mmCIF file of C-alpha atoms in Angstrom:
data_model
loop_
_atom_site.group_PDB
_atom_site.id
_atom_site.type_symbol
_atom_site.label_atom_id
_atom_site.label_comp_id
_atom_site.label_asym_id
_atom_site.label_seq_id
_atom_site.Cartn_x
_atom_site.Cartn_y
_atom_site.Cartn_z
ATOM 1 C CA MET A 1 -4.603 -41.941 25.954
ATOM 2 C CA SER A 2 -4.891 -38.250 26.698
ATOM 3 C CA LEU A 3 -7.010 -35.843 25.566
ATOM 4 C CA ALA A 4 -4.604 -34.067 23.815
ATOM 5 C CA ALA A 5 -3.486 -37.042 22.329
ATOM 6 C CA GLN A 6 -6.523 -38.003 20.958
ATOM 7 C CA ARG A 7 -6.884 -34.628 19.411
ATOM 8 C CA ASN A 8 -3.713 -34.804 17.692
ATOM 9 C CA LYS A 9 -4.426 -38.360 16.293
ATOM 10 C CA MET A 10 -7.555 -37.143 15.271
ATOM 11 C CA HIS A 11 -5.935 -33.907 13.551
ATOM 12 C CA PRO A 12 -2.288 -34.979 12.390
ATOM 13 C CA GLU A 13 -1.817 -31.158 11.856
ATOM 14 C CA ARG A 14 -2.290 -30.924 15.023
ATOM 15 C CA GLY A 15 1.072 -29.998 17.572
ATOM 16 C CA ARG A 16 2.915 -27.741 15.468
ATOM 17 C CA PRO A 17 1.255 -24.396 15.585
ATOM 18 C CA LEU A 18 -0.283 -22.576 12.287
ATOM 19 C CA VAL A 19 1.512 -19.060 13.110
ATOM 20 C CA PHE A 20 -0.572 -15.801 12.099
ATOM 21 C CA PHE A 21 1.698 -12.646 12.008
ATOM 22 C CA THR A 22 -0.403 -9.665 12.622
ATOM 23 C CA GLY A 23 1.264 -5.821 12.535
ATOM 24 C CA ASN A 24 -1.517 -3.384 12.468
ATOM 25 C CA ARG A 25 -5.164 -2.698 12.666
ATOM 26 C CA SER A 26 -6.750 -3.232 9.277
ATOM 27 C CA GLU A 27 -4.977 -6.562 8.486
ATOM 28 C CA PHE A 28 -5.939 -7.712 12.207
ATOM 29 C CA GLY A 29 -9.540 -7.309 11.445
ATOM 30 C CA LEU A 30 -9.624 -9.475 8.403
ATOM 31 C CA LEU A 31 -7.560 -12.355 10.349
ATOM 32 C CA GLU A 32 -9.548 -12.694 13.203
ATOM 33 C CA PRO A 33 -12.353 -14.285 11.747
ATOM 34 C CA VAL A 34 -10.385 -17.275 9.956
ATOM 35 C CA ILE A 35 -8.275 -17.208 13.190
ATOM 36 C CA ARG A 36 -11.776 -18.498 14.717
ATOM 37 C CA SER A 37 -12.520 -20.725 11.599
ATOM 38 C CA VAL A 38 -9.406 -22.457 11.678
ATOM 39 C CA ARG A 39 -8.992 -23.131 15.279
ATOM 40 C CA SER A 40 -11.024 -26.165 15.611
ATOM 41 C CA ASP A 41 -8.566 -27.535 13.319
ATOM 42 C CA PHE A 42 -4.737 -26.248 14.287
ATOM 43 C CA ASP A 43 -3.467 -25.351 17.195
ATOM 44 C CA ILE A 44 -3.305 -20.905 16.657
ATOM 45 C CA LYS A 45 0.063 -19.124 17.670
ATOM 46 C CA VAL A 46 -0.433 -15.426 16.904
ATOM 47 C CA ILE A 47 2.556 -13.227 17.070
ATOM 48 C CA ALA A 48 1.895 -9.438 16.895
ATOM 49 C CA SER A 49 4.065 -6.570 16.158
ATOM 50 C CA GLY A 50 4.459 -3.485 14.249
ATOM 51 C CA THR A 51 2.136 -0.360 15.067
ATOM 52 C CA HIS A 52 0.017 -2.761 17.030
ATOM 53 C CA LEU A 53 2.482 -1.302 19.969
ATOM 54 C CA ASN A 54 2.120 2.244 19.274
ATOM 55 C CA LEU A 55 0.683 4.574 21.336
ATOM 56 C CA ASP A 56 0.111 7.532 19.129
ATOM 57 C CA GLN A 57 -2.295 5.384 16.880
ATOM 58 C CA GLY A 58 -4.560 4.019 18.916
ATOM 59 C CA ARG A 59 -2.655 1.217 20.494
ATOM 60 C CA SER A 60 -4.531 -2.018 18.392
ATOM 61 C CA LEU A 61 -2.707 -4.208 20.451
ATOM 62 C CA ASP A 62 -5.377 -4.022 22.664
ATOM 63 C CA GLU A 63 -7.961 -5.328 20.512
ATOM 64 C CA VAL A 64 -5.812 -7.786 19.694
ATOM 65 C CA ARG A 65 -5.534 -8.912 23.308
ATOM 66 C CA THR A 66 -9.231 -8.636 23.538
ATOM 67 C CA ASN A 67 -9.708 -11.425 20.787
ATOM 68 C CA ILE A 68 -6.783 -13.772 21.187
ATOM 69 C CA PRO A 69 -6.011 -16.092 24.103
ATOM 70 C CA PRO A 70 -3.000 -15.264 26.306
ATOM 71 C CA GLU A 71 -1.783 -18.519 25.658
ATOM 72 C CA GLU A 72 -2.178 -17.946 21.773
ATOM 73 C CA LEU A 73 -0.306 -14.783 21.792
ATOM 74 C CA ILE A 74 3.032 -13.695 21.657
ATOM 75 C CA VAL A 75 4.077 -9.571 21.322
ATOM 76 C CA ILE A 76 7.410 -8.967 19.467
ATOM 77 C CA GLY A 77 9.095 -5.434 19.329
ATOM 78 C CA GLY A 78 8.778 -2.122 20.231
ATOM 79 C CA GLU A 79 6.999 0.753 19.132
ATOM 80 C CA ALA A 80 7.062 1.027 14.943
ATOM 81 C CA ASP A 81 8.440 4.262 13.932
ATOM 82 C CA TYR A 82 7.697 4.895 10.257
ATOM 83 C CA GLN A 83 8.208 8.685 10.094
ATOM 84 C CA SER A 84 11.856 9.344 10.124
ATOM 85 C CA ARG A 85 13.790 7.870 6.829
ATOM 86 C CA LEU A 86 15.681 5.301 8.803
ATOM 87 C CA GLY A 87 12.732 4.598 11.236
ATOM 88 C CA PRO A 88 11.392 1.567 8.765
ATOM 89 C CA SER A 89 14.747 0.252 7.913
ATOM 90 C CA LYS A 90 15.736 0.351 11.745
ATOM 91 C CA TRP A 91 12.091 -1.468 12.727
ATOM 92 C CA ILE A 92 13.233 -3.854 10.001
ATOM 93 C CA GLU A 93 16.740 -5.013 11.480
ATOM 94 C CA SER A 94 15.029 -5.114 15.100
ATOM 95 C CA THR A 95 12.236 -7.065 14.531
ATOM 96 C CA VAL A 96 13.412 -9.747 11.789
ATOM 97 C CA GLY A 97 15.766 -10.762 14.694
ATOM 98 C CA ALA A 98 13.251 -11.306 17.381
ATOM 99 C CA LEU A 99 10.517 -12.635 14.860
ATOM 100 C CA SER A 100 13.085 -15.173 13.307
ATOM 101 C CA SER A 101 13.643 -16.597 17.045
ATOM 102 C CA GLU A 102 10.255 -16.934 17.944
ATOM 103 C CA LEU A 103 9.561 -19.133 14.484
ATOM 104 C CA ALA A 104 12.571 -21.074 15.160
ATOM 105 C CA ARG A 105 11.350 -22.074 18.311
ATOM 106 C CA LEU A 106 7.454 -22.748 17.350
ATOM 107 C CA ASP A 107 8.605 -24.518 14.340
ATOM 108 C CA PRO A 108 5.094 -23.880 12.591
ATOM 109 C CA LEU A 109 3.224 -25.858 9.817
ATOM 110 C CA ALA A 110 2.965 -22.495 8.038
ATOM 111 C CA LEU A 111 3.247 -18.468 8.453
ATOM 112 C CA VAL A 112 0.201 -16.576 7.661
ATOM 113 C CA VAL A 113 0.491 -13.003 6.595
ATOM 114 C CA LEU A 114 -1.967 -10.722 4.878
ATOM 115 C CA GLY A 115 -1.814 -7.746 3.102
ATOM 116 C CA ASP A 116 0.919 -5.666 1.503
ATOM 117 C CA ARG A 117 2.154 -3.536 4.799
ATOM 118 C CA LEU A 118 5.781 -3.269 5.859
ATOM 119 C CA GLU A 119 4.937 -5.824 8.649
ATOM 120 C CA ALA A 120 3.701 -8.766 6.058
ATOM 121 C CA PHE A 121 6.760 -8.409 4.071
ATOM 122 C CA VAL A 122 8.728 -8.439 7.528
ATOM 123 C CA GLY A 123 6.886 -11.679 8.613
ATOM 124 C CA ALA A 124 7.055 -13.302 4.881
ATOM 125 C CA THR A 125 10.779 -12.623 4.720
ATOM 126 C CA ALA A 126 11.586 -14.153 8.353
ATOM 127 C CA GLY A 127 9.339 -17.397 7.530
ATOM 128 C CA PHE A 128 10.969 -17.865 3.722
ATOM 129 C CA LEU A 129 14.086 -17.563 5.118
ATOM 130 C CA LEU A 130 13.659 -20.588 7.604
ATOM 131 C CA GLY A 131 12.250 -22.543 5.305
ATOM 132 C CA ILE A 132 8.634 -22.070 6.720
ATOM 133 C CA PRO A 133 5.749 -22.476 4.283
ATOM 134 C CA ILE A 134 3.903 -18.671 3.700
ATOM 135 C CA VAL A 135 0.284 -18.421 3.582
ATOM 136 C CA HIS A 136 -0.430 -15.227 1.727
ATOM 137 C CA MET A 137 -3.988 -13.878 1.737
ATOM 138 C CA GLY A 138 -4.698 -10.801 -0.268
ATOM 139 C CA GLY A 139 -2.278 -11.271 -2.899
ATOM 140 C CA GLY A 140 -3.006 -10.229 -6.568
ATOM 141 C CA ASN A 141 -4.458 -6.745 -6.139
ATOM 142 C CA ILE A 142 -3.079 -4.098 -7.840
ATOM 143 C CA THR A 143 -3.109 -0.366 -6.444
ATOM 144 C CA GLY A 144 -1.108 1.629 -9.126
ATOM 145 C CA GLY A 145 -1.001 4.783 -7.173
ATOM 146 C CA GLU A 146 1.010 3.526 -4.071
ATOM 147 C CA LEU A 147 4.541 2.830 -4.276
ATOM 148 C CA TRP A 148 4.907 1.215 -1.149
ATOM 149 C CA ASP A 149 1.761 -1.277 -1.392
ATOM 150 C CA ASP A 150 2.203 -3.033 -4.901
ATOM 151 C CA SER A 151 5.933 -3.148 -4.394
ATOM 152 C CA LEU A 152 5.570 -4.945 -1.052
ATOM 153 C CA ARG A 153 2.780 -6.660 -1.575
ATOM 154 C CA PHE A 154 4.875 -8.154 -5.182
ATOM 155 C CA GLY A 155 7.217 -8.807 -3.075
ATOM 156 C CA ILE A 156 5.264 -11.028 -0.199
ATOM 157 C CA SER A 157 3.767 -13.082 -2.996
ATOM 158 C CA SER A 158 7.002 -13.764 -4.661
ATOM 159 C CA LEU A 159 8.271 -15.641 -1.122
ATOM 160 C CA ALA A 160 4.534 -17.062 -0.684
ATOM 161 C CA HIS A 161 3.845 -20.605 -1.118
ATOM 162 C CA LEU A 162 0.220 -20.610 -0.986
ATOM 163 C CA HIS A 163 -2.033 -17.780 -2.046
ATOM 164 C CA LEU A 164 -5.675 -17.432 -0.653
ATOM 165 C CA VAL A 165 -6.927 -14.171 -2.761
ATOM 166 C CA THR A 166 -10.210 -12.329 -2.660
ATOM 167 C CA CYS A 167 -11.272 -12.603 -6.250
ATOM 168 C CA LYS A 168 -10.829 -14.215 -9.844
ATOM 169 C CA THR A 169 -9.243 -11.110 -11.119
ATOM 170 C CA ASN A 170 -6.728 -11.154 -8.626
ATOM 171 C CA ARG A 171 -5.773 -14.880 -8.919
ATOM 172 C CA MET A 172 -5.439 -14.137 -12.594
ATOM 173 C CA ASN A 173 -2.651 -11.377 -11.811
ATOM 174 C CA LEU A 174 -0.746 -13.661 -9.690
ATOM 175 C CA LEU A 175 -1.186 -16.111 -12.500
ATOM 176 C CA LYS A 176 0.669 -13.644 -14.722
ATOM 177 C CA THR A 177 3.615 -13.445 -12.289
ATOM 178 C CA GLY A 178 4.435 -17.578 -13.150
ATOM 179 C CA ILE A 179 2.716 -19.409 -9.949
ATOM 180 C CA GLU A 180 1.283 -22.191 -10.228
ATOM 181 C CA GLY A 181 -2.747 -22.428 -10.483
ATOM 182 C CA TRP A 182 -2.705 -24.950 -7.892
ATOM 183 C CA ARG A 183 -1.143 -22.829 -5.180
ATOM 184 C CA VAL A 184 -3.894 -19.713 -5.716
ATOM 185 C CA HIS A 185 -7.209 -20.427 -3.934
ATOM 186 C CA VAL A 186 -10.146 -17.316 -4.403
ATOM 187 C CA THR A 187 -11.646 -17.011 -0.547
ATOM 188 C CA GLY A 188 -13.169 -13.898 -0.742
ATOM 189 C CA ASN A 189 -12.949 -11.284 2.040
ATOM 190 C CA PRO A 190 -13.494 -12.424 5.351
ATOM 191 C CA ILE A 191 -15.469 -9.713 6.201
ATOM 192 C CA VAL A 192 -18.311 -10.867 4.489
ATOM 193 C CA GLN A 193 -18.850 -13.428 6.756
ATOM 194 C CA ARG A 194 -18.435 -11.252 10.141
ATOM 195 C CA VAL A 195 -21.116 -9.233 8.473
ATOM 196 C CA LYS A 196 -23.210 -12.535 7.644
ATOM 197 C CA ASP A 197 -22.997 -13.814 11.297
ATOM 198 C CA GLY A 198 -23.971 -10.143 12.536
ATOM 199 C CA ASP A 199 -20.687 -10.716 14.515
ATOM 200 C CA TYR A 200 -19.990 -6.322 15.262
ATOM 201 C CA ALA A 201 -20.890 -3.564 17.008
ATOM 202 C CA SER A 202 -24.476 -1.743 17.425
ATOM 203 C CA PHE A 203 -25.063 1.698 15.995
ATOM 204 C CA ASP A 204 -25.486 2.812 20.276
ATOM 205 C CA GLU A 205 -22.244 1.092 20.834
ATOM 206 C CA LEU A 206 -20.631 2.955 18.195
ATOM 207 C CA ALA A 207 -21.884 6.338 19.276
ATOM 208 C CA ALA A 208 -20.696 5.576 22.764
ATOM 209 C CA ALA A 209 -17.533 4.927 21.496
ATOM 210 C CA LEU A 210 -17.220 8.265 20.150
ATOM 211 C CA LYS A 211 -18.723 9.979 23.086
ATOM 212 C CA ALA A 212 -21.665 10.848 20.677
ATOM 213 C CA ASP A 213 -24.540 9.197 22.284
ATOM 214 C CA SER A 214 -26.986 12.083 22.098
ATOM 215 C CA THR A 215 -25.652 13.731 18.492
ATOM 216 C CA LEU A 216 -24.460 11.110 16.236
ATOM 217 C CA GLU A 217 -27.128 10.217 13.326
ATOM 218 C CA LYS A 218 -27.347 7.764 11.187
ATOM 219 C CA GLY A 219 -26.241 8.275 7.518
ATOM 220 C CA PHE A 220 -22.660 10.404 8.134
ATOM 221 C CA VAL A 221 -19.870 9.739 5.968
ATOM 222 C CA LEU A 222 -17.127 7.313 7.027
ATOM 223 C CA PHE A 223 -13.924 8.993 6.172
ATOM 224 C CA THR A 224 -10.234 7.635 6.082
ATOM 225 C CA TYR A 225 -7.487 8.708 4.236
ATOM 226 C CA HIS A 226 -3.298 7.660 4.064
ATOM 227 C CA PRO A 227 -0.461 8.949 2.785
ATOM 228 C CA ASP A 228 0.028 8.104 -0.893
ATOM 229 C CA SER A 229 4.203 7.706 -1.360
ATOM 230 C CA ASN A 230 4.041 8.883 -4.623
ATOM 231 C CA ASN A 231 2.628 12.146 -3.666
ATOM 232 C CA ARG A 232 4.074 12.883 -0.253
ATOM 233 C CA ALA A 233 4.566 16.582 -1.327
ATOM 234 C CA GLN A 234 1.454 16.964 -1.092
ATOM 235 C CA VAL A 235 -0.126 15.436 1.718
ATOM 236 C CA ASP A 236 -0.805 18.531 3.872
ATOM 237 C CA SER A 237 -2.213 20.530 0.442
ATOM 238 C CA ASN A 238 -4.538 16.783 -0.170
ATOM 239 C CA ILE A 239 -6.041 16.347 3.141
ATOM 240 C CA ASN A 240 -6.876 19.598 3.914
ATOM 241 C CA ILE A 241 -8.730 19.566 0.327
ATOM 242 C CA CYS A 242 -10.232 17.059 1.747
ATOM 243 C CA LEU A 243 -11.541 17.844 5.083
ATOM 244 C CA ASP A 244 -12.431 21.312 3.242
ATOM 245 C CA ALA A 245 -14.519 19.641 1.398
ATOM 246 C CA LEU A 246 -15.978 17.237 4.146
ATOM 247 C CA GLU A 247 -16.956 20.348 6.154
ATOM 248 C CA ALA A 248 -18.831 21.988 3.144
ATOM 249 C CA SER A 249 -21.219 18.926 2.706
ATOM 250 C CA GLY A 250 -22.174 19.990 5.899
ATOM 251 C CA LYS A 251 -22.838 15.918 6.823
ATOM 252 C CA GLN A 252 -21.234 14.385 9.951
ATOM 253 C CA VAL A 253 -18.304 12.613 9.427
ATOM 254 C CA ILE A 254 -16.501 10.113 11.379
ATOM 255 C CA ILE A 255 -13.246 10.027 10.453
ATOM 256 C CA THR A 256 -10.263 7.156 11.415
ATOM 257 C CA GLY A 257 -6.652 7.681 11.899
ATOM 258 C CA PRO A 258 -4.259 7.052 8.866
ATOM 259 C CA ASN A 259 -1.654 4.296 9.349
ATOM 260 C CA GLY A 260 1.608 4.816 10.043
ATOM 261 C CA ASP A 261 3.273 5.290 6.908
ATOM 262 C CA PRO A 262 5.769 8.184 6.630
ATOM 263 C CA HIS A 263 3.805 11.637 6.861
ATOM 264 C CA SER A 264 0.905 10.203 8.368
ATOM 265 C CA SER A 265 1.353 12.448 11.539
ATOM 266 C CA VAL A 266 0.914 15.161 9.225
ATOM 267 C CA ILE A 267 -2.686 13.993 8.232
ATOM 268 C CA GLN A 268 -3.743 13.644 11.757
ATOM 269 C CA GLU A 269 -2.646 16.981 12.888
ATOM 270 C CA ALA A 270 -4.935 18.495 10.352
ATOM 271 C CA ILE A 271 -7.739 15.783 11.308
ATOM 272 C CA GLU A 272 -7.368 16.877 14.774
ATOM 273 C CA LYS A 273 -7.138 20.291 14.124
ATOM 274 C CA ARG A 274 -10.316 20.407 12.340
ATOM 275 C CA VAL A 275 -12.313 18.412 14.891
ATOM 276 C CA ALA A 276 -11.641 20.448 17.369
ATOM 277 C CA SER A 277 -13.618 23.590 15.958
ATOM 278 C CA ASN A 278 -16.115 21.404 14.132
ATOM 279 C CA SER A 279 -18.658 19.653 16.271
ATOM 280 C CA ARG A 280 -19.968 17.760 12.868
ATOM 281 C CA LEU A 281 -16.424 15.752 12.760
ATOM 282 C CA PHE A 282 -16.206 12.599 15.014
ATOM 283 C CA PHE A 283 -12.321 11.387 15.367
ATOM 284 C CA LYS A 284 -10.868 7.997 16.412
ATOM 285 C CA TYR A 285 -7.657 6.907 15.695
ATOM 286 C CA GLN A 286 -8.666 3.072 16.223
ATOM 287 C CA LEU A 287 -12.120 2.297 15.934
ATOM 288 C CA GLY A 288 -11.181 -1.629 16.065
ATOM 289 C CA VAL A 289 -13.545 -3.847 13.550
ATOM 290 C CA MET A 290 -16.067 -4.055 15.588
ATOM 291 C CA LEU A 291 -17.226 -0.918 15.714
ATOM 292 C CA TYR A 292 -15.639 0.459 12.236
ATOM 293 C CA VAL A 293 -17.756 -2.363 10.266
ATOM 294 C CA SER A 294 -20.850 -1.009 12.310
ATOM 295 C CA ALA A 295 -20.118 2.715 10.928
ATOM 296 C CA MET A 296 -19.837 1.132 7.584
ATOM 297 C CA GLU A 297 -23.423 -0.211 8.451
ATOM 298 C CA ASN A 298 -24.554 2.843 9.823
ATOM 299 C CA CYS A 299 -23.309 5.539 7.315
ATOM 300 C CA SER A 300 -24.536 6.601 3.828
ATOM 301 C CA MET A 301 -21.127 6.896 2.287
ATOM 302 C CA VAL A 302 -17.653 5.721 2.507
ATOM 303 C CA ALA A 303 -14.923 8.332 1.031
ATOM 304 C CA GLY A 304 -11.056 8.955 1.443
ATOM 305 C CA ASN A 305 -8.142 6.239 -0.207
ATOM 306 C CA SER A 306 -8.121 3.244 1.654
ATOM 307 C CA SER A 307 -8.397 -0.272 0.959
ATOM 308 C CA SER A 308 -11.398 -0.718 2.897
ATOM 309 C CA ALA A 309 -13.443 1.161 1.076
ATOM 310 C CA LEU A 310 -13.313 -0.828 -2.157
ATOM 311 C CA ASN A 311 -13.312 -4.033 -0.724
ATOM 312 C CA GLU A 312 -15.482 -3.891 1.979
ATOM 313 C CA THR A 313 -18.141 -1.798 1.164
ATOM 314 C CA PRO A 314 -19.693 -3.717 -1.293
ATOM 315 C CA VAL A 315 -21.194 -6.090 1.412
ATOM 316 C CA PHE A 316 -23.320 -3.588 2.550
ATOM 317 C CA ALA A 317 -23.781 -2.375 -0.819
ATOM 318 C CA LYS A 318 -22.405 1.286 0.318
ATOM 319 C CA PRO A 319 -21.367 4.013 -1.972
ATOM 320 C CA ALA A 320 -17.558 4.414 -1.876
ATOM 321 C CA ILE A 321 -16.076 7.605 -2.967
ATOM 322 C CA ASP A 322 -12.121 6.809 -3.914
ATOM 323 C CA ILE A 323 -10.338 9.926 -4.050
ATOM 324 C CA GLY A 324 -7.202 10.442 -5.392
ATOM 325 C CA SER A 325 -4.828 7.775 -6.732
ATOM 326 C CA ARG A 326 -3.844 5.604 -4.046
ATOM 327 C CA GLN A 327 -6.214 2.599 -5.368
ATOM 328 C CA GLU A 328 -6.662 3.644 -8.968
ATOM 329 C CA ASN A 329 -6.171 0.322 -10.186
ATOM 330 C CA ARG A 330 -7.444 -1.423 -7.748
ATOM 331 C CA HIS A 331 -10.656 -4.196 -8.820
ATOM 332 C CA SER A 332 -13.774 -3.038 -6.979
ATOM 333 C CA GLY A 333 -17.579 -3.303 -7.686
ATOM 334 C CA THR A 334 -19.898 -0.590 -9.557
ATOM 335 C CA ASN A 335 -20.412 0.738 -6.146
ATOM 336 C CA VAL A 336 -17.323 2.732 -6.437
ATOM 337 C CA LEU A 337 -16.984 6.092 -7.688
ATOM 338 C CA ARG A 338 -13.341 7.346 -8.891
ATOM 339 C CA CYS A 339 -12.817 11.312 -7.688
ATOM 340 C CA PRO A 340 -9.620 13.407 -7.941
ATOM 341 C CA ILE A 341 -8.426 15.832 -5.074
ATOM 342 C CA ASP A 342 -10.173 18.315 -5.733
ATOM 343 C CA LYS A 343 -13.036 20.404 -3.499
ATOM 344 C CA GLU A 344 -15.887 20.834 -5.707
ATOM 345 C CA LEU A 345 -15.118 17.433 -7.691
ATOM 346 C CA ILE A 346 -15.850 15.887 -4.097
ATOM 347 C CA LEU A 347 -18.657 17.827 -3.341
ATOM 348 C CA ASN A 348 -19.999 16.676 -6.613
ATOM 349 C CA ALA A 349 -19.393 13.025 -5.579
ATOM 350 C CA MET A 350 -20.674 12.888 -2.462
ATOM 351 C CA ASN A 351 -23.864 14.510 -4.234
ATOM 352 C CA ASN A 352 -23.808 11.827 -6.957
ATOM 353 C CA VAL A 353 -24.249 9.326 -4.745
ATOM 354 C CA GLU A 354 -27.102 10.063 -3.213
ATOM 355 C CA THR A 355 -29.109 10.253 -6.352
ATOM 356 C CA LEU A 356 -32.084 7.594 -7.221
ATOM 357 C CA ASP A 357 -29.824 6.700 -10.609
ATOM 358 C CA PHE A 358 -26.665 5.651 -8.484
ATOM 359 C CA ARG A 359 -29.126 4.298 -5.823
ATOM 360 C CA ARG A 360 -30.475 2.188 -8.814
ATOM 361 C CA ILE A 361 -26.392 1.045 -9.535
ATOM 362 C CA LEU A 362 -25.921 -0.120 -5.629
ATOM 363 C CA ALA A 363 -29.429 -1.698 -6.148
ATOM 364 C CA GLU A 364 -28.255 -3.773 -8.647
ATOM 365 C CA SER A 365 -24.731 -4.094 -7.703
ATOM 366 C CA THR A 366 -22.766 -7.352 -6.529
ATOM 367 C CA ASN A 367 -19.955 -7.923 -4.655
ATOM 368 C CA PRO A 368 -16.743 -9.660 -6.450
ATOM 369 C CA PHE A 369 -15.435 -10.561 -3.117
ATOM 370 C CA ASP A 370 -17.914 -12.858 -1.590
ATOM 371 C CA GLN A 371 -17.412 -16.044 -1.174
ATOM 372 C CA GLY A 372 -19.550 -16.946 1.880
ATOM 373 C CA ALA A 373 -17.289 -18.200 4.434
ATOM 374 C CA SER A 374 -14.691 -17.670 3.987
ATOM 375 C CA GLY A 375 -12.939 -18.377 7.238
ATOM 376 C CA ASP A 376 -14.359 -22.209 6.610
ATOM 377 C CA LEU A 377 -13.153 -21.932 2.915
ATOM 378 C CA ILE A 378 -9.666 -21.172 4.065
ATOM 379 C CA ARG A 379 -9.737 -24.102 6.875
ATOM 380 C CA GLU A 380 -10.083 -26.543 4.491
ATOM 381 C CA ILE A 381 -7.590 -25.240 1.686
ATOM 382 C CA LEU A 382 -4.867 -25.433 4.557
ATOM 383 C CA LYS A 383 -5.704 -29.099 6.237
ATOM 384 C CA LYS A 384 -5.554 -30.643 2.100
ATOM 385 C CA GLU A 385 -2.433 -27.976 1.541
ATOM 386 C CA LEU A 386 -0.348 -28.321 4.422
ATOM 387 C CA ASN A 387 -0.108 -32.325 4.665
ATOM 388 C CA ASP A 388 2.675 -32.064 1.907
ATOM 389 C CA PRO A 389 5.058 -29.487 2.851
ATOM 390 C CA VAL A 390 7.464 -31.163 0.488
ATOM 391 C CA ARG A 391 5.426 -30.065 -2.355
ATOM 392 C CA LEU A 392 4.165 -26.799 -0.719
ATOM 393 C CA LEU A 393 7.989 -25.625 -0.591
ATOM 394 C CA LYS A 394 9.014 -26.964 -4.110
ATOM 395 C CA LYS A 395 8.337 -24.055 -6.101
ATOM 396 C CA ASN A 396 8.225 -24.207 -9.902
ATOM 397 C CA ILE A 397 7.877 -20.588 -12.141
ATOM 398 C CA VAL A 398 5.370 -21.164 -15.188
ATOM 399 C CA TRP A 399 6.223 -18.787 -17.728
ATOM 400 C CA ASP A 400 4.841 -20.843 -20.317
ATOM 401 C CA GLU A 401 1.719 -21.717 -18.899
ATOM 402 C CA GLU A 402 -1.962 -19.651 -20.342
ATOM 403 C CA PRO A 403 -3.233 -18.773 -16.956
ATOM 404 C CA SER A 404 -6.440 -20.648 -16.221
#
């Protein structure tokens, strides 16, 4: 009996692959530890598309290729244009067909998607129409201030057959939508496992990547700001208010680029203009997960309107300043301080999180997204649930059940 045959006999789920679809930098950073964990029991294929291919946004496809062996990786589509009004629709039109063809050819056990971005929605749609079980990571969040994210996240959850959520609150949110309880599992944030394993870059590697070997000091501010679909007319004003506050603080600031949503180019242009005239500001569009986690460990605070400030800072007990309304209803730990888009209020918040009182709050804070080794937990859930695809695909809405 061949080695492959022996392996397939030991693991019946082998043979048909488990497919992960990734379309942007943030989701891949969370998917990658899970991919490593499940590889021992599943054949893996990773399909990359979307803004991974965009040169003007750091081309995060390079990071995917660094972490995924060539024989596991499939790249589809071209650069995604979300800046024009028809850009997202045209990208969907071209990608759904290409993705559907690949999925039909692979005939996977399941398709795993993460989060609330347009790319994940496209992946879930293509898989659902082909009758492929959809595994959704990161459902149940409620953003509130971001129209796209809430709508797309709910749409993906509605299509999905199995849900891997970061915390109990998000599980309850999904159960309230009529999803059967056995389908929803609390698995935490995969970034926790990466940090516990020490699987990220050193401070020296971070400084070298920023070309700031001799100037970058620990205790900087880590800042990311994305477009807010409910306040697109104020994007230019809002990013400049944030940058005014950061410059006025006198602190060193590492700035990462915005996502690819409409008007992200306005944010990028404002950042690049400030960085060109202020040596205390460092900008790198695409840090990659290894450098980003290092930046989080070595900063004094995280600021902006990215979900990473809420979801990932608790692992280091770092203060997070959530600016504006983009994440206003998202579940968070006690390390998060909410702040309107106002220069003086942002500066006050930056001062507040460095006070002794707030340090006491941080010392007593717990991580609501820590379930230990998320990747290992997810592997065992998939081994169990994917063994019965008939049950998995037959969905029932249970409005009359009390969530528990």
